[in-house]
CSV table of C-alpha atoms in Angstrom, one decimal:
chain,number,residue,atom,x,y,z
A,2,MET,CA,12.1,61.8,-12.4
A,3,ILE,CA,12.7,65.3,-11.3
A,4,ARG,CA,10.8,67.8,-13.3
A,5,SER,CA,12.5,70.8,-14.9
A,6,LEU,CA,11.1,74.2,-13.9
A,7,PRO,CA,10.2,76.7,-16.5
A,8,VAL,CA,12.7,79.7,-16.6
A,9,THR,CA,9.9,82.2,-15.4
A,10,GLU,CA,9.0,79.6,-12.5
A,11,LYS,CA,12.7,79.3,-11.6
A,12,ALA,CA,13.3,83.0,-11.4
A,13,PHE,CA,10.1,83.5,-9.5
A,14,ARG,CA,11.1,80.9,-6.8
A,15,ALA,CA,14.7,82.5,-6.8
A,16,SER,CA,13.3,85.9,-6.1
A,17,LEU,CA,10.9,84.7,-3.5
A,18,SER,CA,13.9,82.6,-1.7
A,19,ALA,CA,16.1,85.7,-1.9
A,20,PHE,CA,13.3,87.8,-0.4
A,21,PHE,CA,12.4,85.3,2.5
A,22,TYR,CA,16.2,85.1,3.2
A,23,ALA,CA,16.5,88.8,3.6
A,24,CYS,CA,13.6,88.9,6.0
A,25,ILE,CA,15.2,86.3,8.1
A,26,LEU,CA,18.4,88.1,8.3
A,27,LEU,CA,16.5,91.5,9.1
A,28,LEU,CA,14.6,89.6,11.8
A,29,ALA,CA,18.1,88.9,13.5
A,30,THR,CA,18.5,92.5,13.9
A,31,LEU,CA,15.1,93.3,15.0
A,32,LEU,CA,14.4,90.9,17.7
A,33,PRO,CA,15.4,91.9,21.2
A,34,ALA,CA,18.5,91.0,23.0
A,35,HIS,CA,18.5,87.3,24.0
A,36,ALA,CA,20.3,87.7,27.6
A,37,ASP,CA,17.3,85.2,28.7
A,38,CYS,CA,17.9,81.4,29.0
A,39,VAL,CA,20.9,82.0,30.8
A,40,LEU,CA,22.3,79.0,33.0
A,41,GLY,CA,25.1,80.7,34.8
A,42,GLU,CA,28.7,82.2,34.4
A,43,ALA,CA,30.7,81.2,31.6
A,44,ASP,CA,32.8,77.9,32.2
A,45,GLU,CA,35.1,78.8,29.3
A,46,ILE,CA,35.6,81.8,27.1
A,47,VAL,CA,36.5,80.5,23.6
A,48,ALA,CA,37.7,81.7,20.1
A,49,LEU,CA,35.5,80.9,17.1
A,50,LYS,CA,37.2,79.3,14.0
A,51,LYS,CA,34.1,78.6,11.8
A,52,VAL,CA,30.4,78.0,11.8
A,53,VAL,CA,29.9,74.4,10.6
A,54,ASP,CA,26.0,74.9,10.3
A,55,GLY,CA,23.4,76.5,12.4
A,56,ASP,CA,24.1,74.6,15.5
A,57,THR,CA,27.7,73.2,15.2
A,58,LEU,CA,30.7,75.1,15.5
A,59,ARG,CA,34.5,74.7,15.2
A,60,LEU,CA,36.8,76.4,17.7
A,61,LYS,CA,40.3,77.8,17.1
A,62,ASP,CA,41.7,75.0,19.4
A,63,GLY,CA,40.1,72.3,17.0
A,64,ARG,CA,37.2,71.3,19.1
A,65,ARG,CA,33.8,71.1,17.6
A,66,VAL,CA,30.8,72.4,19.8
A,67,ARG,CA,27.2,71.1,19.4
A,68,LEU,CA,24.5,73.6,20.8
A,69,ILE,CA,22.5,72.2,23.5
A,70,GLY,CA,18.7,72.5,23.4
A,71,VAL,CA,18.5,73.3,19.5
A,72,ASN,CA,18.4,71.3,16.1
A,73,THR,CA,18.7,73.6,12.9
A,74,PRO,CA,18.0,72.3,9.5
A,75,GLU,CA,20.8,70.4,7.8
A,76,LEU,CA,22.9,71.7,4.9
A,77,ALA,CA,23.2,69.7,1.8
A,78,HIS,CA,25.8,66.9,2.0
A,79,GLY,CA,26.4,64.5,-0.9
A,80,GLU,CA,23.4,63.3,-2.4
A,81,ARG,CA,21.5,64.7,0.4
A,82,ARG,CA,19.7,67.7,-0.4
A,83,ALA,CA,19.7,70.9,2.1
A,84,GLN,CA,16.7,71.0,4.4
A,85,PRO,CA,14.4,74.1,4.3
A,86,LEU,CA,16.2,77.2,5.7
A,87,ALA,CA,19.6,75.7,6.4
A,88,ARG,CA,21.5,78.1,4.8
A,89,GLU,CA,19.7,80.9,6.6
A,90,ALA,CA,20.5,79.2,9.9
A,91,LYS,CA,24.0,78.9,9.2
A,92,GLU,CA,24.1,82.8,8.2
A,93,PHE,CA,22.2,83.6,11.3
A,94,THR,CA,24.6,82.0,13.5
A,95,GLU,CA,27.7,83.6,11.9
A,96,ARG,CA,26.2,87.0,12.0
A,97,PHE,CA,25.2,86.5,15.8
A,98,LEU,CA,28.6,85.4,16.9
A,99,GLU,CA,30.6,87.9,14.9
A,100,GLY,CA,32.6,90.5,16.9
A,101,GLY,CA,34.2,88.7,19.8
A,102,ASP,CA,34.9,85.6,21.7
A,103,LEU,CA,32.2,83.1,22.7
A,104,GLU,CA,31.1,82.0,26.1
A,105,LEU,CA,30.3,78.2,26.8
A,106,VAL,CA,28.3,77.3,29.8
A,107,TYR,CA,28.2,73.2,30.1
A,108,ASP,CA,25.1,71.2,31.5
A,109,ARG,CA,25.3,67.9,33.1
A,110,ASP,CA,26.8,65.9,30.0
A,111,ARG,CA,29.7,67.5,28.2
A,112,ARG,CA,30.3,65.3,25.2
A,113,ASP,CA,28.0,63.6,22.8
A,114,ASN,CA,28.5,60.3,20.8
A,115,HIS,CA,30.4,62.0,18.2
A,116,GLY,CA,32.8,63.3,20.7
A,117,ARG,CA,31.7,67.0,20.2
A,118,VAL,CA,31.5,69.5,23.1
A,119,LEU,CA,27.8,70.2,24.4
A,120,ALA,CA,27.4,73.5,25.6
A,121,HIS,CA,25.0,76.5,25.8
A,122,VAL,CA,26.6,79.2,23.7
A,123,TYR,CA,26.6,83.1,24.0
A,124,ASN,CA,28.1,85.8,22.1
A,125,HIS,CA,30.3,88.3,23.4
A,126,ARG,CA,27.4,90.3,24.5
A,127,GLY,CA,26.3,87.7,26.7
A,128,ASP,CA,23.0,86.8,24.3
A,129,SER,CA,22.1,83.3,24.0
A,130,LEU,CA,22.4,81.8,20.6
A,131,GLU,CA,20.0,79.0,21.1
A,132,SER,CA,17.4,81.4,22.2
A,133,ALA,CA,18.1,83.6,19.2
A,134,LEU,CA,17.7,80.8,16.8
A,135,LEU,CA,14.7,79.5,18.2
A,136,SER,CA,13.1,83.0,18.3
A,137,ALA,CA,13.9,83.4,14.8
A,138,GLY,CA,12.1,80.2,13.8
A,139,LEU,CA,15.5,78.8,12.6
A,140,ALA,CA,15.6,75.8,14.7
A,141,PHE,CA,13.5,73.2,16.7
A,142,HIS,CA,13.9,73.0,20.4
A,143,ILE,CA,15.1,69.5,21.3
A,144,ALA,CA,15.4,68.4,25.1
A,145,ILE,CA,17.8,65.3,25.4
A,146,ALA,CA,18.4,64.1,28.9
A,147,PRO,CA,20.3,64.9,31.1
A,148,ASN,CA,20.9,68.5,29.7
A,149,LEU,CA,17.4,69.8,30.6
A,150,SER,CA,18.5,72.8,32.7
A,151,LEU,CA,17.3,75.4,30.2
A,152,ALA,CA,14.3,73.4,28.5
A,153,GLU,CA,11.6,75.3,29.8
A,154,CYS,CA,13.1,78.7,28.8
A,155,LEU,CA,14.1,77.5,25.2
A,156,SER,CA,10.7,75.9,24.9
A,157,THR,CA,8.8,79.2,25.5
A,158,ARG,CA,11.1,80.9,22.8
A,159,GLU,CA,10.2,78.2,20.2
A,160,GLN,CA,6.3,78.6,21.2
A,161,GLU,CA,6.6,82.2,20.4
A,162,ALA,CA,8.2,81.7,17.1
A,163,ARG,CA,5.7,79.2,16.2
A,164,ASP,CA,2.6,81.4,17.3
A,165,ALA,CA,4.1,84.1,14.9
A,166,HIS,CA,4.7,81.6,12.1
A,167,ARG,CA,8.4,82.4,11.7
A,168,GLY,CA,10.8,80.5,9.8
A,169,VAL,CA,10.1,76.7,10.0
A,170,TRP,CA,6.8,77.4,11.4
A,171,ALA,CA,5.7,79.5,8.3
A,172,PRO,CA,2.9,77.6,6.4
A,173,GLY,CA,4.4,75.1,4.1
A,174,VAL,CA,8.1,75.6,5.0
A,175,TRP,CA,8.6,72.4,7.2
A,176,PRO,CA,6.9,69.1,6.3
A,177,VAL,CA,4.9,67.5,9.0
A,178,LEU,CA,4.8,63.6,8.6
A,179,ASN,CA,2.1,61.3,9.5
A,180,ALA,CA,3.0,58.2,11.3
A,181,ALA,CA,1.0,55.8,9.0
A,182,ASP,CA,2.8,57.2,6.0
A,183,ILE,CA,6.4,56.3,6.8
A,184,ARG,CA,8.1,54.2,4.5
A,185,PRO,CA,11.6,52.7,4.0
A,186,GLY,CA,14.2,55.4,3.2
A,187,ASP,CA,12.4,57.8,5.9
A,188,GLY,CA,14.6,59.0,8.8
A,189,GLY,CA,16.6,61.7,10.5
A,190,PHE,CA,15.0,64.7,12.0
A,191,VAL,CA,11.1,64.9,11.6
A,192,LEU,CA,8.2,66.8,13.2
A,193,LEU,CA,5.6,63.8,13.2
A,194,THR,CA,2.0,63.2,14.1
A,195,GLY,CA,0.0,60.1,14.9
A,196,THR,CA,-2.7,58.4,17.0
A,197,VAL,CA,-1.6,56.2,19.7
A,198,LYS,CA,-3.2,52.7,19.3
A,199,LYS,CA,-1.0,50.6,21.9
A,200,VAL,CA,1.0,51.0,25.0
A,201,GLU,CA,3.9,49.0,26.1
A,202,LYS,CA,6.2,49.2,29.0
A,203,ASN,CA,9.6,48.0,30.0
A,204,GLN,CA,12.4,50.1,31.1
A,205,PHE,CA,10.9,52.6,28.9
A,206,LEU,CA,7.1,53.6,27.8
A,207,TRP,CA,6.4,52.9,24.3
A,208,LEU,CA,3.5,54.6,22.5
A,209,GLU,CA,2.9,52.5,19.2
A,210,LEU,CA,1.1,54.8,16.8
A,211,ASP,CA,-1.1,54.2,13.7
A,212,GLY,CA,1.8,53.2,11.5
A,213,PRO,CA,5.0,51.6,11.7
A,214,VAL,CA,6.1,53.9,14.4
A,215,ALA,CA,6.8,53.8,18.3
A,216,VAL,CA,7.6,56.6,20.5
A,217,ARG,CA,9.9,56.1,23.4
A,218,LEU,CA,9.4,57.8,26.6
A,219,ARG,CA,11.0,57.9,29.9
A,220,THR,CA,9.2,56.2,32.7
A,221,GLY,CA,10.0,59.0,35.2
A,222,ARG,CA,8.4,61.9,33.6
A,223,ASP,CA,4.6,62.6,33.3
A,224,TYR,CA,5.0,64.5,29.8
A,225,GLY,CA,2.2,66.7,31.0
A,226,HIS,CA,-0.3,64.1,30.4
A,227,LEU,CA,-3.3,64.6,32.6
A,228,ASP,CA,-5.0,61.2,32.6
A,229,GLY,CA,-2.3,59.0,33.9
A,230,ARG,CA,-2.0,55.6,31.9
A,231,ASN,CA,-5.0,56.5,29.6
A,232,TRP,CA,-2.9,57.0,26.2
A,233,GLN,CA,-5.2,55.2,23.9
A,234,GLY,CA,-6.7,57.0,21.0
A,235,ARG,CA,-4.7,60.2,21.8
A,236,LYS,CA,-3.2,62.3,19.0
A,237,ILE,CA,0.2,63.2,19.4
A,238,GLU,CA,2.9,65.6,17.8
A,239,VAL,CA,6.4,64.7,18.6
A,240,LYS,CA,9.7,66.2,17.3
A,241,GLY,CA,13.1,64.0,17.3
A,242,TRP,CA,15.2,61.5,15.2
A,243,LEU,CA,13.2,59.0,13.5
A,244,VAL,CA,15.4,55.7,13.6
A,245,ASP,CA,14.9,53.0,11.2
A,246,ARG,CA,15.7,49.5,12.9
A,247,GLY,CA,15.4,47.8,9.5
A,248,GLN,CA,13.7,45.0,7.9
A,249,LYS,CA,16.0,42.3,9.8
A,250,TYR,CA,15.2,43.7,13.1
A,251,LEU,CA,11.3,43.5,12.2
A,252,SER,CA,11.5,40.2,11.1
A,253,LEU,CA,13.1,38.9,14.4
A,254,ASN,CA,10.5,41.3,16.6
A,255,LYS,CA,7.2,40.9,14.7
A,256,LYS,CA,5.4,42.6,17.6
A,257,ASN,CA,7.6,45.5,17.6
A,258,LYS,CA,7.5,48.6,15.4
A,259,ARG,CA,10.2,49.1,12.6
A,260,TRP,CA,10.7,52.8,13.5
A,261,PHE,CA,10.9,54.5,16.7
A,262,ILE,CA,11.4,58.2,18.1
A,263,SER,CA,12.7,58.9,21.5
A,264,SER,CA,11.4,61.7,23.5
A,265,ASP,CA,13.1,62.6,27.0
A,266,SER,CA,10.8,65.3,27.9
A,267,GLU,CA,7.5,66.9,27.8
A,268,PHE,CA,9.2,69.6,25.8
A,269,THR,CA,9.4,67.7,22.4
A,270,ILE,CA,6.0,66.0,22.4
A,271,GLU,CA,2.4,67.4,22.5
A,272,ILE,CA,-0.8,65.2,23.6
A,273,SER,CA,-4.3,66.0,22.7
A,274,ARG,CA,-6.5,66.4,25.7
A,275,LYS,CA,-9.1,64.0,24.4
């Protein structure tokens, strides 16, 4: 059952939310220009119809564009509640892109599984929307192969926001899940921590954590790991989409973990040194 808040507590939370929201919008004007994280000349100049959410755009020609390298909090949809700072991320993107056409720069893959255009997006001044969202703490950096051309630059912008405790990195704003606590119903984009208990290898490298979760790594990347194959006992933090393969999968594959997260590069996983 959802507890009803007293009127005074509701008012306090509303005023606190409004204050935090105003601070985020002010930050958009105070941060320096984001002409960094530039891959090259524009492949297309396009007109924006609307901002769907912080990382997804609708163009006037009908195409949907998904930003490369960032994931912003999800807005409310149906019975699903909005994630923290989802509204602020959308408003930030709207303000950042107003005043002119957009520049799209493509990476290696140009479409995702939903048919959306994948692109690095710049406003009419040539400033990077991805860099700006990450610097404001209104997005998480994601690095999905093969579109990794700007991963190092975007990772730096995220780390700056994290060090400054901005947006999703402010204390208490975004939940950090423990692998051991994952239960049925959990899924979607998460920031997750755990300890590596076992390592398996096939076409991928699988880190089995202290809970019902495994992390799937690409075998061709070193992930910044200094000690080669000695993964056991390492504490990790990983960003990504938690996939529930279901109870039926588990009953047919009893040695495997029910949930997994895919990490395509060292920019989405941190590994302890000991």
